XYZ file of C-alpha atoms in Angstrom:
414
model
C 16.121 -43.152 -19.243
C 16.402 -41.961 -22.846
C 19.515 -40.517 -24.451
C 18.306 -36.910 -24.349
C 17.642 -37.186 -20.617
C 21.129 -38.572 -20.065
C 22.580 -35.684 -22.090
C 20.732 -33.183 -19.913
C 22.054 -34.918 -16.820
C 25.626 -34.766 -18.063
C 25.322 -31.050 -18.804
C 23.701 -30.357 -15.450
C 26.347 -32.320 -13.580
C 29.063 -30.257 -15.220
C 27.444 -26.868 -14.687
C 25.403 -27.242 -11.526
C 25.657 -24.288 -9.182
C 23.564 -25.088 -6.156
C 21.781 -22.009 -4.829
C 21.936 -22.282 -1.059
C 21.422 -19.916 1.815
C 22.523 -20.423 5.423
C 18.969 -20.792 6.533
C 19.422 -23.695 8.899
C 22.591 -24.579 10.721
C 23.538 -27.915 9.174
C 26.732 -29.687 10.054
C 28.620 -31.646 7.430
C 27.264 -35.098 6.821
C 28.319 -38.152 4.953
C 26.823 -41.270 3.538
C 27.193 -43.793 0.777
C 25.740 -43.195 -2.656
C 24.135 -46.624 -2.938
C 20.386 -46.122 -2.838
C 18.692 -49.432 -3.461
C 18.717 -52.459 -1.230
C 18.462 -55.909 -2.741
C 14.858 -56.467 -1.767
C 11.986 -54.379 -3.107
C 10.704 -53.841 0.415
C 13.337 -51.180 1.126
C 12.874 -47.597 -0.044
C 15.590 -44.964 0.057
C 15.278 -41.373 1.207
C 17.977 -38.734 0.822
C 17.727 -35.545 2.861
C 19.844 -32.456 3.686
C 19.578 -32.859 7.470
C 22.793 -34.544 8.655
C 22.346 -32.790 11.994
C 19.583 -35.296 12.789
C 20.934 -38.707 13.788
C 19.173 -42.078 13.972
C 17.685 -41.287 17.377
C 16.130 -37.983 16.238
C 12.428 -37.295 15.836
C 13.038 -36.777 12.106
C 14.605 -40.212 11.631
C 11.771 -41.796 13.617
C 9.222 -39.983 11.454
C 10.792 -41.416 8.298
C 10.806 -44.905 9.758
C 7.197 -44.508 10.862
C 6.095 -43.461 7.388
C 7.883 -46.524 6.031
C 6.023 -48.775 8.433
C 2.738 -47.144 7.417
C 3.541 -47.810 3.752
C 4.629 -51.389 4.503
C 8.302 -50.918 3.625
C 11.646 -50.370 5.315
C 13.421 -47.028 4.994
C 17.091 -46.558 4.219
C 17.965 -42.954 4.939
C 21.099 -41.109 3.788
C 21.876 -37.488 4.680
C 24.134 -35.080 2.831
C 25.207 -31.495 3.253
C 22.859 -29.288 1.189
C 25.319 -28.371 -1.567
C 26.677 -31.918 -1.825
C 23.205 -33.407 -2.161
C 22.561 -31.793 -5.550
C 25.671 -33.271 -7.104
C 24.975 -36.681 -5.566
C 21.434 -36.624 -6.960
C 22.650 -35.772 -10.468
C 25.305 -38.492 -10.385
C 22.867 -41.108 -9.089
C 20.399 -40.257 -11.846
C 23.110 -40.731 -14.477
C 23.671 -44.198 -13.026
C 19.924 -44.953 -12.850
C 20.364 -45.305 -9.116
C 18.272 -42.446 -7.754
C 16.743 -42.356 -4.298
C 13.040 -43.127 -4.121
C 12.386 -39.885 -2.245
C 14.653 -36.850 -2.449
C 14.392 -33.783 -0.211
C 16.212 -30.755 -1.643
C 16.569 -27.000 -1.202
C 13.762 -25.391 -3.204
C 15.885 -23.481 -5.783
C 17.528 -26.778 -6.770
C 14.235 -28.307 -7.906
C 14.299 -26.548 -11.280
C 17.912 -27.654 -11.882
C 17.035 -31.287 -11.229
C 13.784 -31.039 -13.180
C 15.482 -29.581 -16.248
C 18.091 -32.357 -16.027
C 15.342 -34.982 -16.178
C 15.949 -36.238 -12.624
C 12.469 -35.699 -11.164
C 8.983 -36.987 -11.883
C 6.110 -34.543 -12.107
C 3.100 -34.682 -9.836
C 1.127 -35.784 -12.901
C 3.449 -38.790 -13.108
C 3.544 -39.694 -9.436
C -0.040 -38.640 -8.503
C 1.132 -36.586 -5.520
C -1.628 -34.309 -4.199
C -0.320 -30.735 -3.752
C -3.700 -29.019 -3.519
C -3.252 -27.967 0.120
C 0.132 -26.267 -0.384
C 0.104 -22.479 -0.617
C 0.440 -21.525 -4.313
C 3.250 -19.008 -3.697
C 5.348 -21.684 -1.987
C 4.479 -24.420 -4.470
C 5.640 -22.138 -7.302
C 9.274 -22.679 -6.276
C 8.907 -26.295 -7.411
C 7.231 -25.529 -10.713
C 8.866 -25.235 -14.109
C 7.440 -25.192 -17.609
C 3.918 -25.490 -16.272
C 4.665 -28.685 -14.345
C 5.047 -29.327 -10.613
C 7.969 -31.406 -9.312
C 7.240 -32.018 -5.641
C 5.730 -30.408 -2.591
C 7.205 -28.065 0.050
C 7.910 -29.543 3.447
C 8.227 -26.131 5.074
C 9.371 -22.587 4.450
C 11.426 -19.894 6.018
C 11.924 -16.357 4.855
C 13.141 -12.922 5.876
C 11.572 -10.230 8.024
C 12.736 -7.341 10.203
C 13.603 -8.011 13.826
C 13.514 -4.870 15.969
C 14.888 -3.961 19.373
C 12.035 -2.526 21.435
C 14.289 -0.617 23.841
C 16.255 1.111 21.063
C 13.071 2.201 19.299
C 11.515 3.430 22.548
C 14.606 5.508 23.351
C 14.458 7.035 19.869
C 10.753 7.775 20.138
C 9.786 5.441 17.311
C 6.397 3.701 17.334
C 6.830 0.474 15.379
C 3.235 0.793 14.157
C 4.352 3.850 12.165
C 6.785 1.770 10.066
C 4.666 0.861 7.068
C 6.757 1.672 3.983
C 10.262 2.757 2.941
C 9.693 6.420 3.778
C 8.520 5.725 7.335
C 11.258 3.129 7.874
C 13.952 5.584 6.761
C 12.437 8.238 9.042
C 12.646 5.774 11.946
C 16.309 5.075 11.153
C 17.020 8.818 11.185
C 15.456 9.110 14.661
C 17.469 6.157 15.914
C 20.724 7.673 14.684
C 19.833 11.037 16.229
C 19.303 9.249 19.549
C 22.857 7.911 19.397
C 22.008 4.356 18.421
C 22.524 2.319 15.237
C 19.907 1.839 12.562
C 19.719 -1.362 10.560
C 22.013 -4.235 9.702
C 21.726 -6.820 6.942
C 23.847 -8.999 4.666
C 24.983 -7.605 1.320
C 27.878 -10.012 0.828
C 28.868 -10.971 -2.720
C 27.210 -14.401 -2.649
C 23.697 -15.821 -2.884
C 23.142 -14.637 0.695
C 23.505 -11.048 -0.519
C 20.936 -11.562 -3.271
C 18.638 -13.385 -0.858
C 18.669 -10.385 1.500
C 18.273 -7.794 -1.257
C 15.306 -9.490 -2.914
C 12.618 -8.236 -0.466
C 13.628 -4.664 -1.288
C 14.004 -5.443 -4.995
C 10.596 -7.115 -5.203
C 9.149 -4.607 -2.745
C 9.914 -1.872 -5.270
C 7.852 -3.717 -7.863
C 10.921 -4.763 -9.867
C 11.206 -8.060 -11.729
C 14.286 -10.283 -12.018
C 13.949 -10.242 -15.793
C 14.698 -6.496 -15.793
C 17.489 -5.765 -13.335
C 17.971 -2.264 -14.765
C 14.403 -0.998 -14.306
C 13.742 2.285 -12.503
C 12.101 0.354 -9.669
C 15.158 -1.862 -9.267
C 17.359 1.235 -9.158
C 15.144 2.697 -6.428
C 15.677 -0.404 -4.277
C 19.461 -0.337 -4.592
C 19.440 3.433 -4.058
C 17.585 2.863 -0.787
C 20.376 0.649 0.564
C 23.042 3.031 -0.733
C 21.336 5.992 0.954
C 21.247 4.125 4.250
C 25.004 3.567 4.084
C 25.723 7.140 3.012
C 23.671 8.564 5.886
C 25.109 6.148 8.443
C 21.808 4.367 9.031
C 23.469 1.058 8.095
C 27.119 0.119 8.706
C 29.679 -0.360 5.939
C 30.193 -3.860 7.351
C 27.054 -5.007 5.512
C 29.162 -5.313 2.358
C 30.965 -8.270 3.915
C 28.282 -9.438 6.339
C 26.853 -12.915 6.128
C 23.453 -13.431 7.697
C 25.258 -14.815 10.736
C 27.616 -11.857 11.240
C 24.764 -9.458 10.578
C 22.801 -11.173 13.323
C 25.744 -10.866 15.694
C 25.704 -7.096 15.156
C 22.022 -6.947 16.046
C 22.547 -9.205 19.058
C 24.932 -6.594 20.487
C 21.836 -4.611 21.435
C 22.875 -1.408 19.654
C 20.821 -1.757 16.476
C 17.174 -0.914 15.955
C 16.565 -3.360 13.117
C 18.008 -6.515 11.584
C 16.887 -8.192 8.402
C 17.096 -11.889 9.127
C 15.160 -15.122 9.126
C 13.077 -17.549 11.127
C 16.228 -19.559 11.811
C 17.354 -16.840 14.255
C 14.321 -17.202 16.538
C 16.153 -19.304 19.104
C 19.034 -16.828 19.137
C 16.603 -13.922 19.445
C 15.150 -15.460 22.576
C 18.670 -15.599 24.037
C 19.663 -12.061 23.039
C 18.869 -10.519 26.408
C 16.534 -7.774 25.168
C 12.916 -7.528 24.104
C 12.408 -7.819 20.380
C 9.600 -7.868 17.871
C 9.220 -8.844 14.225
C 7.521 -7.173 11.284
C 7.461 -8.215 7.610
C 9.770 -6.241 5.332
C 7.671 -3.309 4.104
C 7.171 -2.699 0.402
C 8.086 0.682 -1.072
C 4.616 2.201 -0.849
C 3.172 0.033 1.916
C 2.073 -3.507 2.539
C 4.340 -6.531 2.897
C 7.157 -7.043 0.415
C 7.627 -10.462 -1.121
C 10.634 -12.025 0.560
C 12.361 -15.080 -0.938
C 11.418 -18.490 0.376
C 13.896 -20.856 1.892
C 13.106 -24.424 2.820
C 12.981 -27.780 1.110
C 10.827 -29.683 -1.363
C 10.016 -33.381 -1.128
C 10.392 -34.883 -4.600
C 10.160 -38.274 -6.276
C 13.042 -38.968 -8.697
C 12.678 -40.853 -11.974
C 12.999 -44.620 -11.564
C 13.632 -47.351 -14.102
C 10.986 -49.367 -12.235
C 7.936 -47.091 -12.411
C 6.048 -49.463 -10.154
C 7.915 -47.926 -7.198
C 6.152 -44.571 -7.579
C 2.964 -45.645 -5.806
C 4.829 -46.457 -2.587
C 7.037 -43.367 -2.903
C 3.868 -41.282 -3.180
C 2.581 -42.857 0.038
C 5.849 -41.964 1.797
C 5.722 -38.334 0.657
C 2.037 -38.043 1.564
C 2.839 -39.338 5.032
C 5.749 -36.917 5.520
C 3.611 -33.968 4.477
C 0.314 -34.750 6.194
C -0.907 -32.101 8.630
C 0.321 -33.657 11.885
C 3.725 -34.583 10.546
C 4.165 -31.142 8.972
C 3.403 -29.552 12.324
C 5.980 -31.687 14.110
C 8.643 -31.333 11.420
C 8.291 -27.600 10.858
C 8.419 -26.906 14.581
C 11.694 -28.862 14.748
C 13.174 -27.060 11.728
C 11.900 -23.566 12.721
C 9.899 -23.549 9.491
C 6.523 -22.072 8.731
C 4.264 -24.781 7.363
C 3.326 -24.714 3.664
C -0.424 -25.095 4.311
C -2.878 -22.667 5.884
C -4.290 -25.382 8.149
C -0.937 -26.102 9.786
C 0.081 -22.431 9.858
C -3.027 -21.724 11.948
C -2.034 -24.494 14.353
C 1.489 -23.086 14.644
C 0.201 -19.620 15.508
C -2.287 -21.055 17.991
C 0.601 -22.788 19.766
C 2.941 -19.776 19.500
C 1.331 -16.383 18.696
C 4.812 -14.888 18.139
C 4.915 -16.771 14.834
C 2.151 -14.603 13.331
C 4.494 -12.072 11.628
C 6.486 -14.968 10.165
C 3.328 -16.573 8.808
C 2.399 -13.216 7.292
C 5.862 -12.935 5.735
C 5.669 -16.455 4.300
C 2.237 -15.751 2.834
C 3.757 -12.808 0.946
C 6.943 -14.704 0.046
C 8.078 -15.770 -3.390
C 10.329 -18.518 -4.727
C 13.601 -17.360 -6.222
C 13.039 -19.528 -9.292
C 9.368 -18.510 -9.615
C 8.110 -16.648 -12.700
C 9.404 -19.659 -14.627
C 13.015 -18.498 -14.203
C 14.192 -22.011 -13.332
C 17.869 -22.488 -14.045
C 18.213 -18.876 -15.245
C 18.050 -17.719 -11.652
C 21.657 -18.471 -10.554
C 23.093 -16.287 -13.335
C 20.656 -13.473 -12.596
C 21.413 -13.705 -8.879
C 25.161 -13.534 -9.435
C 24.825 -10.334 -11.437
C 22.451 -8.913 -8.842
C 24.829 -9.423 -5.930
C 27.686 -8.001 -8.000
C 25.595 -4.896 -8.666
C 24.811 -4.522 -4.967
C 28.503 -4.808 -4.130
C 29.483 -2.241 -6.765
C 26.894 0.280 -5.641
C 27.437 -0.043 -1.906
C 31.215 0.120 -2.247
C 30.912 3.279 -4.330
C 32.584 1.862 -7.425
C 29.435 2.475 -9.495
C 26.131 4.277 -9.106
C 23.085 2.093 -8.468
C 21.886 2.765 -12.014
C 25.217 1.989 -13.666
C 25.687 -1.124 -11.532
C 22.281 -2.501 -12.491
C 22.719 -1.540 -16.161
C 25.905 -3.619 -16.185
C 24.124 -6.483 -14.422
C 21.348 -6.589 -16.971
C 23.816 -6.475 -19.866
C 25.753 -9.408 -18.348
C 22.584 -11.468 -17.967
C 21.647 -10.920 -21.600
């Protein structure tokens, strides 16, 4: 590794701010930072799935891919936020894992730090991955891995609450019709919509479908379209269509409000599907509508499988075989079903829907989704996101108008 790459690593290690969302319920994990065994027949894989132990289907899949490639696998799992720092430190020590699976917004951080190889370097075929999902792993015109699966946001709805309010879900096609439905729900004595607007990345994550659905861009937080999106949320609070609790809600506490059975809608993700089935009432799912109709782009969650830079470049060929195995159609189907992810390829998405037709709205949402670091934002995204959630907090709390809050956000980003 050359001196400039080491300098980038040092800077990244000091400033890294991992962008994570509580998309999957991961317990804390631990593991050593040693990645290479003495013999060249052992390849190391780091992942953010400490909830899966040695007996899990995931661990068996990794071992099976190792067998197929003719090598042994040494797997180490870390909590999502811890994994980024461990990867940066290992790269400084020229001791990176052979295969690294990371949350998709982290890819640009690691790429800019010189930690990851490009697909041109490692010859990984990404042609089957959906372009909108692959974009989360692209920076400076180069691709740094392939998605293993995706989750995103959509609107869950309570069928009984909507029926009582006289709302036909088919009529909800844009912001105007959604707001009209919320007004009917309130008039019927029920509660409208709940979401997370907390002052963290979760708040930005939940606001982005409305922000992008207005036609706004993250490079211009103060645009008229951006103001319209924040004004929408503020109007819902002012009219009592959404509770004031959204200001402090995480995605988990927001879901708990919806699970009470009193709300018509909840903005939440694929990771709540199991909980939805246990809620005790009939529910449905629709993509978040854009301002004037159609599906809004919601942010993608999920991980990328990457191949870190190695001093011994001869290892890349086997690492590529391991990644190709993990992301082939059958293994994607098995893995994404386990993780409650929508697959990153159309072929496997079709198989998922064939097995479970209720996944269709989630597939539609993922097809419209967008990476938070897309548009070549890369490591600029965390700063933009922080100012965005601060603006949302200011506007919803009443300390600033939506326009003033977003003007301040844009000034801070500059």
